[in-house]
CSV table of C-alpha atoms in Angstrom, one decimal:
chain,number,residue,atom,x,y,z
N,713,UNK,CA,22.6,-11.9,37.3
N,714,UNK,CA,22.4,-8.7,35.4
N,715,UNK,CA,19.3,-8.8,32.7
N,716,UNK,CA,19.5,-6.5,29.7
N,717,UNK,CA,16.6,-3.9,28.9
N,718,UNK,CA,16.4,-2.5,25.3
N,719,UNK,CA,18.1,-2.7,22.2
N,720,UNK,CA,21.9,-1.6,22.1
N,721,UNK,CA,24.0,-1.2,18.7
N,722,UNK,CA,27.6,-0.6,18.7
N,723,UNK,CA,27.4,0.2,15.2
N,724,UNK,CA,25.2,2.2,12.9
N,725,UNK,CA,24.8,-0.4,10.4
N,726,UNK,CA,23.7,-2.6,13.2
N,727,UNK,CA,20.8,0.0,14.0
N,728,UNK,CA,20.0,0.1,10.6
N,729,UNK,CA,18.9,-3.4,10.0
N,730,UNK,CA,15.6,-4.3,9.0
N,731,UNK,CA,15.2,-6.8,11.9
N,732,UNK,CA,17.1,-5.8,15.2
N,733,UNK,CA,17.5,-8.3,17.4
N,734,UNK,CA,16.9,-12.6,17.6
N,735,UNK,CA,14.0,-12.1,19.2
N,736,UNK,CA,12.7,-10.1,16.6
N,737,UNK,CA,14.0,-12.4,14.0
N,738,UNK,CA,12.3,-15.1,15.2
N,739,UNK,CA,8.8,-13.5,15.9
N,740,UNK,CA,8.7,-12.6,12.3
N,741,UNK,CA,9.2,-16.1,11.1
N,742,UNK,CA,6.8,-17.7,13.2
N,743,UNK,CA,4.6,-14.9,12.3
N,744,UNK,CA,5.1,-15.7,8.2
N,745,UNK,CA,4.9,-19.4,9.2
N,746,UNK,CA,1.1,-18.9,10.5
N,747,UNK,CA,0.4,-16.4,7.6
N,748,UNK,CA,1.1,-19.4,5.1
N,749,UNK,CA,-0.8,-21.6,7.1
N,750,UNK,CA,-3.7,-19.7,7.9
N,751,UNK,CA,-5.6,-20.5,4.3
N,752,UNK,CA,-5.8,-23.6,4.7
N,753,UNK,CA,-7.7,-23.5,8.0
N,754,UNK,CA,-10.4,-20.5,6.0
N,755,UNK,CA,-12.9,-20.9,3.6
N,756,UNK,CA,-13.0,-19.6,0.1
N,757,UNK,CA,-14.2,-15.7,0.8
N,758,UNK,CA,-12.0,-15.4,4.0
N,759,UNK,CA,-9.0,-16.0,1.3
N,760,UNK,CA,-10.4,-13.6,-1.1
N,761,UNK,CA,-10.4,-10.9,1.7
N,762,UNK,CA,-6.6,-11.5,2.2
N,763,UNK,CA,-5.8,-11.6,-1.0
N,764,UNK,CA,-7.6,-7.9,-1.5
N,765,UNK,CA,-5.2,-6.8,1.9
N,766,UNK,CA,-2.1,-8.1,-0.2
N,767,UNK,CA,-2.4,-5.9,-2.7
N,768,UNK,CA,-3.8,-3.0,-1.2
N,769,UNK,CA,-0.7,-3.3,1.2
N,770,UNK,CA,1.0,-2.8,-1.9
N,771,UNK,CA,-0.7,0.0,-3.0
N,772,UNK,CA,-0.5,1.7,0.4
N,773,UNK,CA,2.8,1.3,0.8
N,774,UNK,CA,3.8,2.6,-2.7
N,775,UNK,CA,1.4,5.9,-2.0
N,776,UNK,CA,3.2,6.2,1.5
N,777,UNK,CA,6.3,6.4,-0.5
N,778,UNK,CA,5.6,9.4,-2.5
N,779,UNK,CA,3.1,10.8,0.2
N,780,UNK,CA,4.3,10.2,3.8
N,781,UNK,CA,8.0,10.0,3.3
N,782,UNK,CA,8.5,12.8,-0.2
N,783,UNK,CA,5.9,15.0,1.0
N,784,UNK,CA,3.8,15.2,-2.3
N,785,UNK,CA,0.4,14.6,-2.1
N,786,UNK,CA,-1.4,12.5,-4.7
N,787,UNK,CA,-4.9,12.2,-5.5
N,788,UNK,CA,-4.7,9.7,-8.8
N,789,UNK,CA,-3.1,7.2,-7.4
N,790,UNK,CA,-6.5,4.7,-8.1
N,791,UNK,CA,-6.4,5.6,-11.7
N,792,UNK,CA,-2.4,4.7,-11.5
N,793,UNK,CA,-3.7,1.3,-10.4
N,794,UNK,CA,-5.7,1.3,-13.4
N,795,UNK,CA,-3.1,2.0,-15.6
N,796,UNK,CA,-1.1,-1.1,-14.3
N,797,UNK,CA,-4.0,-3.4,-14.5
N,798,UNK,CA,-4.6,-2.4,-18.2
N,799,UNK,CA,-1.1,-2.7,-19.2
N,800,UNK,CA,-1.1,-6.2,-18.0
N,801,UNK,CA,-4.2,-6.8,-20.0
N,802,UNK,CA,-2.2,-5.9,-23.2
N,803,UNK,CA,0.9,-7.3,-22.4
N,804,UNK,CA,-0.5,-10.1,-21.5
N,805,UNK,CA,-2.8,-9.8,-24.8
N,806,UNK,CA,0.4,-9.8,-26.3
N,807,UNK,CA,1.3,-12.9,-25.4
N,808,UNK,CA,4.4,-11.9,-23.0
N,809,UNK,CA,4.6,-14.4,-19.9
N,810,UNK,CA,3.7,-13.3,-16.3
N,811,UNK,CA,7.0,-12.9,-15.3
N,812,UNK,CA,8.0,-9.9,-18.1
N,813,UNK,CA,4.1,-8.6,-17.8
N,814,UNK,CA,4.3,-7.5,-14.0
N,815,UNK,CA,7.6,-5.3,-14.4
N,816,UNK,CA,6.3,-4.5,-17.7
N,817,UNK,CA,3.0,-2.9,-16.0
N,818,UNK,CA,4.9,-1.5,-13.6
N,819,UNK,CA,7.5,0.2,-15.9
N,820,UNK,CA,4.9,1.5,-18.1
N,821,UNK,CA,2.8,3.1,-14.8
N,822,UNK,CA,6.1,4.5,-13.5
N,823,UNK,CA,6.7,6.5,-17.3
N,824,UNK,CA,2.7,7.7,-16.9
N,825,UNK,CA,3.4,8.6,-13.2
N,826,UNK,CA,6.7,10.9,-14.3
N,827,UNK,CA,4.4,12.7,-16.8
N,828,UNK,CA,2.1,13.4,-14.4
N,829,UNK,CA,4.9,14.3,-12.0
N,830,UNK,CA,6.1,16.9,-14.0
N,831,UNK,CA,4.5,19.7,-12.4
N,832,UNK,CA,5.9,19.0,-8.5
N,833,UNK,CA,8.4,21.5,-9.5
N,834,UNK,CA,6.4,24.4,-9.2
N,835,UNK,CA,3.4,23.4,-7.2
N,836,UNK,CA,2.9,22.3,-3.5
N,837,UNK,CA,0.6,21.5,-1.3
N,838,UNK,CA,-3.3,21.7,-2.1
N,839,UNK,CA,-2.3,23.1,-5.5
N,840,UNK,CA,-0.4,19.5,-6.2
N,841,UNK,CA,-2.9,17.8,-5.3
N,842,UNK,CA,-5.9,19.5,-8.1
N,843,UNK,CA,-2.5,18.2,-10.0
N,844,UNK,CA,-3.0,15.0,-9.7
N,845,UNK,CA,-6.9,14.6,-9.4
N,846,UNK,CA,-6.4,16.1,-13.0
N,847,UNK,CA,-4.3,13.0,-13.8
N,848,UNK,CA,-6.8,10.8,-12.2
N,849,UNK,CA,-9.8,12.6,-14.1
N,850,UNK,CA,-7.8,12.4,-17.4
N,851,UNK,CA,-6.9,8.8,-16.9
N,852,UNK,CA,-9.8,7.7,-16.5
N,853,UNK,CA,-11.2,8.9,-19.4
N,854,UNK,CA,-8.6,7.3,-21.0
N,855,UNK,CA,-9.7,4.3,-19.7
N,856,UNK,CA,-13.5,4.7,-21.1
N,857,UNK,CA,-12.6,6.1,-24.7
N,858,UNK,CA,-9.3,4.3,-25.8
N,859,UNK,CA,-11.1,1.4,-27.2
N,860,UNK,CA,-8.3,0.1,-29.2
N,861,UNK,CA,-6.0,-0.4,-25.7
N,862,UNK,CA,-8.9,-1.0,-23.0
N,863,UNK,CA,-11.7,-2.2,-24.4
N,864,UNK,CA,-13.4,1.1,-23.2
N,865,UNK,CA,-16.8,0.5,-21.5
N,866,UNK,CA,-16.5,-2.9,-22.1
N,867,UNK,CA,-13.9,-3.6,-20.1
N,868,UNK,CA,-10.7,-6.4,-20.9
N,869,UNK,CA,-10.1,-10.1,-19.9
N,870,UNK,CA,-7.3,-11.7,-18.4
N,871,UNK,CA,-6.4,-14.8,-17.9
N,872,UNK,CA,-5.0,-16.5,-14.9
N,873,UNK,CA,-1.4,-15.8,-14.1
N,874,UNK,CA,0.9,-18.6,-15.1
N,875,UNK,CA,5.0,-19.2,-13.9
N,876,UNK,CA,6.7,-21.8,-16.1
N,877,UNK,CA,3.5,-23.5,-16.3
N,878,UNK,CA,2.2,-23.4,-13.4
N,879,UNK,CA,-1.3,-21.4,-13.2
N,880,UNK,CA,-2.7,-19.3,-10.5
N,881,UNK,CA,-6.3,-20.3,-10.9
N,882,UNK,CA,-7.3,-20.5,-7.4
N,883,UNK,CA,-8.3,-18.3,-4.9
N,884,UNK,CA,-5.3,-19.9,-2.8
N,885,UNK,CA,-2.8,-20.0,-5.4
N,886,UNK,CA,-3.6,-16.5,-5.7
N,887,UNK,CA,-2.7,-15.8,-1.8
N,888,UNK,CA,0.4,-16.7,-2.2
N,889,UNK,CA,1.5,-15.2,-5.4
N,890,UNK,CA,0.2,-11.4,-4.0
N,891,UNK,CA,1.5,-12.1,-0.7
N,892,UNK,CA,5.3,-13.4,-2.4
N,893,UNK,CA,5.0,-10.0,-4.2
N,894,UNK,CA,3.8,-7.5,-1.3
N,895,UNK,CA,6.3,-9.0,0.3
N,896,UNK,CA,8.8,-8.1,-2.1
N,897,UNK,CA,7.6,-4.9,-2.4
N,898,UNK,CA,7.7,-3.9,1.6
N,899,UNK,CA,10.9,-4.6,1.7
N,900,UNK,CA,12.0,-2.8,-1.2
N,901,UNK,CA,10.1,0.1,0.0
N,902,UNK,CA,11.9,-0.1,3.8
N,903,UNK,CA,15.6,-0.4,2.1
N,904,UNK,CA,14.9,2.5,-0.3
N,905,UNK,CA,14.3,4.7,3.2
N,906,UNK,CA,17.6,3.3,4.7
N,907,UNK,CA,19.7,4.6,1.0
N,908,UNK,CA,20.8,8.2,0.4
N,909,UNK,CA,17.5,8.3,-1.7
N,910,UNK,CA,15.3,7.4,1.3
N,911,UNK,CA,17.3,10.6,3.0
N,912,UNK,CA,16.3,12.7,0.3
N,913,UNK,CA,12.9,12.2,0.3
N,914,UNK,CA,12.8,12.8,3.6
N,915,UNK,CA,14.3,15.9,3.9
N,916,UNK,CA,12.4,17.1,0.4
N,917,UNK,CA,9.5,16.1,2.9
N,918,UNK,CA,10.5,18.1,5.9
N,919,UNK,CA,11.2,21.8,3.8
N,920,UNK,CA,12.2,21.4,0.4
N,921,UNK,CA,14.7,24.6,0.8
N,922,UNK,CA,16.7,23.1,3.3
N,923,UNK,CA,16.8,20.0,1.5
N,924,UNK,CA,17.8,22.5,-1.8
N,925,UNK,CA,20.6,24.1,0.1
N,926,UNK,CA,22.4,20.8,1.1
N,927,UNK,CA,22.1,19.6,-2.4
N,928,UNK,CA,19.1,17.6,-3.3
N,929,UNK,CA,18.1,18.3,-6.5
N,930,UNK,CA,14.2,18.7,-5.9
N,931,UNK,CA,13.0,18.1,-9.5
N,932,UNK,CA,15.2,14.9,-10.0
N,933,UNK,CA,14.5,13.6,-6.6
N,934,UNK,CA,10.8,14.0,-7.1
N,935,UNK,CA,10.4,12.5,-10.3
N,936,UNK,CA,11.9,9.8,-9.1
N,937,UNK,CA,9.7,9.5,-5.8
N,938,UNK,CA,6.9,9.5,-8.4
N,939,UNK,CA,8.6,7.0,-10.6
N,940,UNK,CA,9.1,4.4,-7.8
N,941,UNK,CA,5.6,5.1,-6.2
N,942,UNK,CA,3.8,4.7,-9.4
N,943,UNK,CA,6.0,1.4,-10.5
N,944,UNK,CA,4.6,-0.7,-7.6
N,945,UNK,CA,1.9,0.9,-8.1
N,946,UNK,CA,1.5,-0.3,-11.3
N,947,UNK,CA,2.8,-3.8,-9.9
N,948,UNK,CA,-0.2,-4.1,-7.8
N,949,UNK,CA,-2.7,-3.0,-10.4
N,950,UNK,CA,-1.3,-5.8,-12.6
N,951,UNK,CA,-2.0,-8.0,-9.5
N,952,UNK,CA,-5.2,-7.0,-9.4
N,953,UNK,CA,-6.6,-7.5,-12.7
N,954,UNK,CA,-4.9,-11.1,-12.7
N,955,UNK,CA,-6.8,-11.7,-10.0
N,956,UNK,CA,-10.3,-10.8,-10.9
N,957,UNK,CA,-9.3,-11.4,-14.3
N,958,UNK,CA,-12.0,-8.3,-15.7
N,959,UNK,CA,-11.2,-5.2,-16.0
N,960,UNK,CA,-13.5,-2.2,-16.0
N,961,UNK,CA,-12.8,1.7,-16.0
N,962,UNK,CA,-14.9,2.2,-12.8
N,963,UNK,CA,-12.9,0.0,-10.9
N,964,UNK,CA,-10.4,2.6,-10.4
N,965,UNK,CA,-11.8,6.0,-9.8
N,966,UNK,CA,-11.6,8.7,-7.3
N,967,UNK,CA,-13.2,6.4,-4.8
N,968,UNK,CA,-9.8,4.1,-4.8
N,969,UNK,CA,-7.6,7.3,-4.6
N,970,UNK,CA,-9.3,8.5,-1.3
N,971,UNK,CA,-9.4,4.9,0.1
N,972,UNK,CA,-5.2,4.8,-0.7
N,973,UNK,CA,-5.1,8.4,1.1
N,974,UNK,CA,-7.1,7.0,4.1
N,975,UNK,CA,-5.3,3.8,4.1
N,976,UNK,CA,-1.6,5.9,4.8
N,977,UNK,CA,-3.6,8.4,6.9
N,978,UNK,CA,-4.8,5.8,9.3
N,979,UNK,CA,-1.4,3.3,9.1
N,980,UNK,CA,0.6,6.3,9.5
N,981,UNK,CA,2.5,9.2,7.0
N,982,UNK,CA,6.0,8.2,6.3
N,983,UNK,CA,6.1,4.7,7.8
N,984,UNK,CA,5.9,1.5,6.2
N,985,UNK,CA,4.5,-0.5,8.9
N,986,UNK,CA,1.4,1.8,8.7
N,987,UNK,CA,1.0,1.2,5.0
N,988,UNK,CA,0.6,-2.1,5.7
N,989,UNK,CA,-1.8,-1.7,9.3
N,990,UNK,CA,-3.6,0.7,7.2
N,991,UNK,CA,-4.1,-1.7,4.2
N,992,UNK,CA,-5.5,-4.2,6.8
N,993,UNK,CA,-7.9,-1.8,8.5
N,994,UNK,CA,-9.4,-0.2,5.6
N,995,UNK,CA,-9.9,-3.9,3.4
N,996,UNK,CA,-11.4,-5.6,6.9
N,997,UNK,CA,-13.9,-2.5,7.7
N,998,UNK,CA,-16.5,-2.8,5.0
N,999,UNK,CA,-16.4,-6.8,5.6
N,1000,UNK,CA,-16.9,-5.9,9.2
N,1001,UNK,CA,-20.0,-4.0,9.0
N,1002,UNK,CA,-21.5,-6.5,6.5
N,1003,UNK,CA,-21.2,-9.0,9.1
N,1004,UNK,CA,-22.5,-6.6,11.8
N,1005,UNK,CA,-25.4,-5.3,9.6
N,1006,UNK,CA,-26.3,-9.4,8.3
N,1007,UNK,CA,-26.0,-10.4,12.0
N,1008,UNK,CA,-28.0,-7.5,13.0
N,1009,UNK,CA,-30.8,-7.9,10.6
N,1010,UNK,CA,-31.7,-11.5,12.0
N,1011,UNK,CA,-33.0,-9.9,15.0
N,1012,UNK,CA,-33.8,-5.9,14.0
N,1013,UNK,CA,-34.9,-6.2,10.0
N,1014,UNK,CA,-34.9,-2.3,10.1
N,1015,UNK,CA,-31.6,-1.9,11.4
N,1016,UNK,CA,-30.0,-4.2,9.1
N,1017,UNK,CA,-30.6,-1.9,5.5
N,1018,UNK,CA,-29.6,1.5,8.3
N,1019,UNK,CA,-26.4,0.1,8.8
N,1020,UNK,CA,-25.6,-1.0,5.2
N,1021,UNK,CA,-26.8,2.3,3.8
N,1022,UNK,CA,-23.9,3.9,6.8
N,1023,UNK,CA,-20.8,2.5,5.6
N,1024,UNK,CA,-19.7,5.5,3.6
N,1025,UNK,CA,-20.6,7.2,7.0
N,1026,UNK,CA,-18.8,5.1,9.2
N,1027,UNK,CA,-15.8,5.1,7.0
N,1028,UNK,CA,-15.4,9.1,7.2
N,1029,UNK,CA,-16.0,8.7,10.8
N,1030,UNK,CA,-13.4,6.5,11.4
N,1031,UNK,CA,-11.0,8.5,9.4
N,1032,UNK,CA,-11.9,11.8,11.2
N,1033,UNK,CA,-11.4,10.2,14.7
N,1034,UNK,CA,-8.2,8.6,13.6
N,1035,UNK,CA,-7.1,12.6,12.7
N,1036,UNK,CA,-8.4,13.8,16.2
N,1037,UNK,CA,-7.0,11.1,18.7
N,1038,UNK,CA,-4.2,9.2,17.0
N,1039,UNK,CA,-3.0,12.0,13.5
N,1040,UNK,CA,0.4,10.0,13.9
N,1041,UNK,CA,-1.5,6.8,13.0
N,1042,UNK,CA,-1.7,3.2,13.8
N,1043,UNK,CA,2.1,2.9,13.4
N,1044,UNK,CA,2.5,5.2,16.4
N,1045,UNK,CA,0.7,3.6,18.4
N,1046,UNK,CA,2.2,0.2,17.6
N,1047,UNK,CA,5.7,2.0,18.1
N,1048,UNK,CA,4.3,2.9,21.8
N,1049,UNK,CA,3.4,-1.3,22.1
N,1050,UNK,CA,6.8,-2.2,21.1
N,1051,UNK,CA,8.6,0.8,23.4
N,1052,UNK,CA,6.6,-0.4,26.2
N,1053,UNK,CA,7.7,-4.6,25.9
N,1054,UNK,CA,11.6,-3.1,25.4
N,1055,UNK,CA,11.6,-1.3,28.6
N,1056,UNK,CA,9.7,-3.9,30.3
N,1057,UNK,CA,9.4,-4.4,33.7
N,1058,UNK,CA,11.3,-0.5,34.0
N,1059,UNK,CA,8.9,2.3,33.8
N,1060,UNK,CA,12.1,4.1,31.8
């Protein structure tokens, strides 16, 4: 008997699909099988946590669209956020149902997000970047002074999402209505990259004047990578303020911008798998070293108030050790997992 080792296509459209393979097929059902079932077996705050990693999968993997696979750096995308959350609080305000207030929120972000993605045309690079920190500056003052739209300091209510009368009012409920629409957004995200558009960004990505010699029109293309980033974007801020159901302008300041940089820095630039790993790994760390320092502190008291007072330090030096011994991420390394398994038991 001959076995077979590795994946063959005869066709490039069969390369091209999303899940290669029965094998594959299959793990990922079983895999979304358990994810559905795994709330039920956790308490309360263990639900919470993964319903904080559903949308910051979503707003990883929107920044890794405009970031990793386009090439232009953003520092407001937190403040983006903020702008979907708030339009959801008006909308919502409005009296629009749930299903018309998250597009809504994200259609409004995506308008905000081409404003502010005006100036890609001319600058690159580290210059882009004080760009967009100006967008994040500016939005959030925005946030604090437009009293008439945000509530300003006092921040804006929300009430629980509802779909044809059925209200997310629960921390489970909840879990599955982020994870439906992370879901959704994944996927859109990993289809866009298989479309002449994906291409584009891509090679805008790679060196924007051989991408301008073949044809891509830079300006259009990245308006448009800003447009799409900054709609889920927006998606996911609406998520988010359904789910805490307040709204305050410090809630999305620079601090969430850096933690969506380090999120795709860590996952991995230009991949969508590594929005997601990242989401994971930066939403579990914190909770991890609460339950390090609380455990800690029943037997060292002093060493319990240390660690706590370190997080901010840990979290930089897990970022800087993720750019010295893995810069291609957590997606690369999870490729080298997979590479190994196809080849298996070969060494080639």
């Amino acid at each position: 008997m001959h076995g077979q080792c590795g994946l063959f296509f005869r066709t490039y459209a069969g390369e091209a699909q999303l899940f290669p393979g029965r094998f594959l097929k299959i793990s990922m059902l079983l895999f979304f099988a358990a994810l559905c079932l795994a709330p039920w077996a956790m308490n309360k705050y263990l639900v919470s946590i993964l319903c904080l990693i559903n949308i910051s999968v979503i707003g990883a993997v929107s920044l890794n669209l405009l970031t990793g696979s386009c090439g232009q750096i953003s520092l407001g995308h937190g403040a983006f956020f903020g702008v979907g959350a708030y339009s959801a609080a008006y909308l919502a305000n409005l009296g629009l149902p749930f299903l018309l207030v998250l597009p809504g929120a994200g259609a409004i972000t995506a308008l905000t997000g081409m404003v502010f993605g005006l100036p890609s045309l001319r600058l690159k690079g580290i210059y882009l970047a004080i760009a967009t920190l100006a967008a994040q500056l500016i939005l959030e003052y925005v946030f604090l002074h437009w009293d008439a739209v945000t509530g300003g300091s006092g921040g804006m209510a929300l009430d629980p999402p509802s779909i044809f009368g059925f209200a997310f009012d629960s921390d489970l409920k909840m879990f599955y209505l982020t994870l439906a629409v992370a879901v959704l957004c994944v996927l859109s995200v990993r289809n866009v990259m298989r479309t002449r558009l994906g291409r584009a960004f891509v090679a805008i990505r790679d060196y924007h004047l051989s991408a301008e010699i073949v044809g891509v029109d830079l300006f259009a293309y990245k308006l448009r990578a800003f447009g799409l980033s900054s709609f889920l974007a927006g998606v996911g801020g609406a998520l988010w303020g359904s789910y805490t159901m307040y709204i305050t302008p410090e809630q999305f300041g620079i601090g969430l911008s850096v933690s969506y940089l380090a999120m795709i820095i860590i996952g991995g630039l230009g991949s969508v798998i590594g929005g997601v790993f990242g989401a994971v790994f930066i939403t579990i760390l914190p909770e991890l070293l609460n339950f390090i320092a609380q455990h800690a502190g029943a037997a060292f008291t002093d060493l319990s108030g240390a660690l706590l007072a370190m997080k901010e330090g840990v979290f930089g030096l897990v970022l800087v050790l993720f750019l010295i011994f893995e810069p291609e991420g957590l997606a690369n390394r999870w490729r080298l997992v997979k590479s190994y398994w196809k080849l298996y038991p070969f060494a080639h």
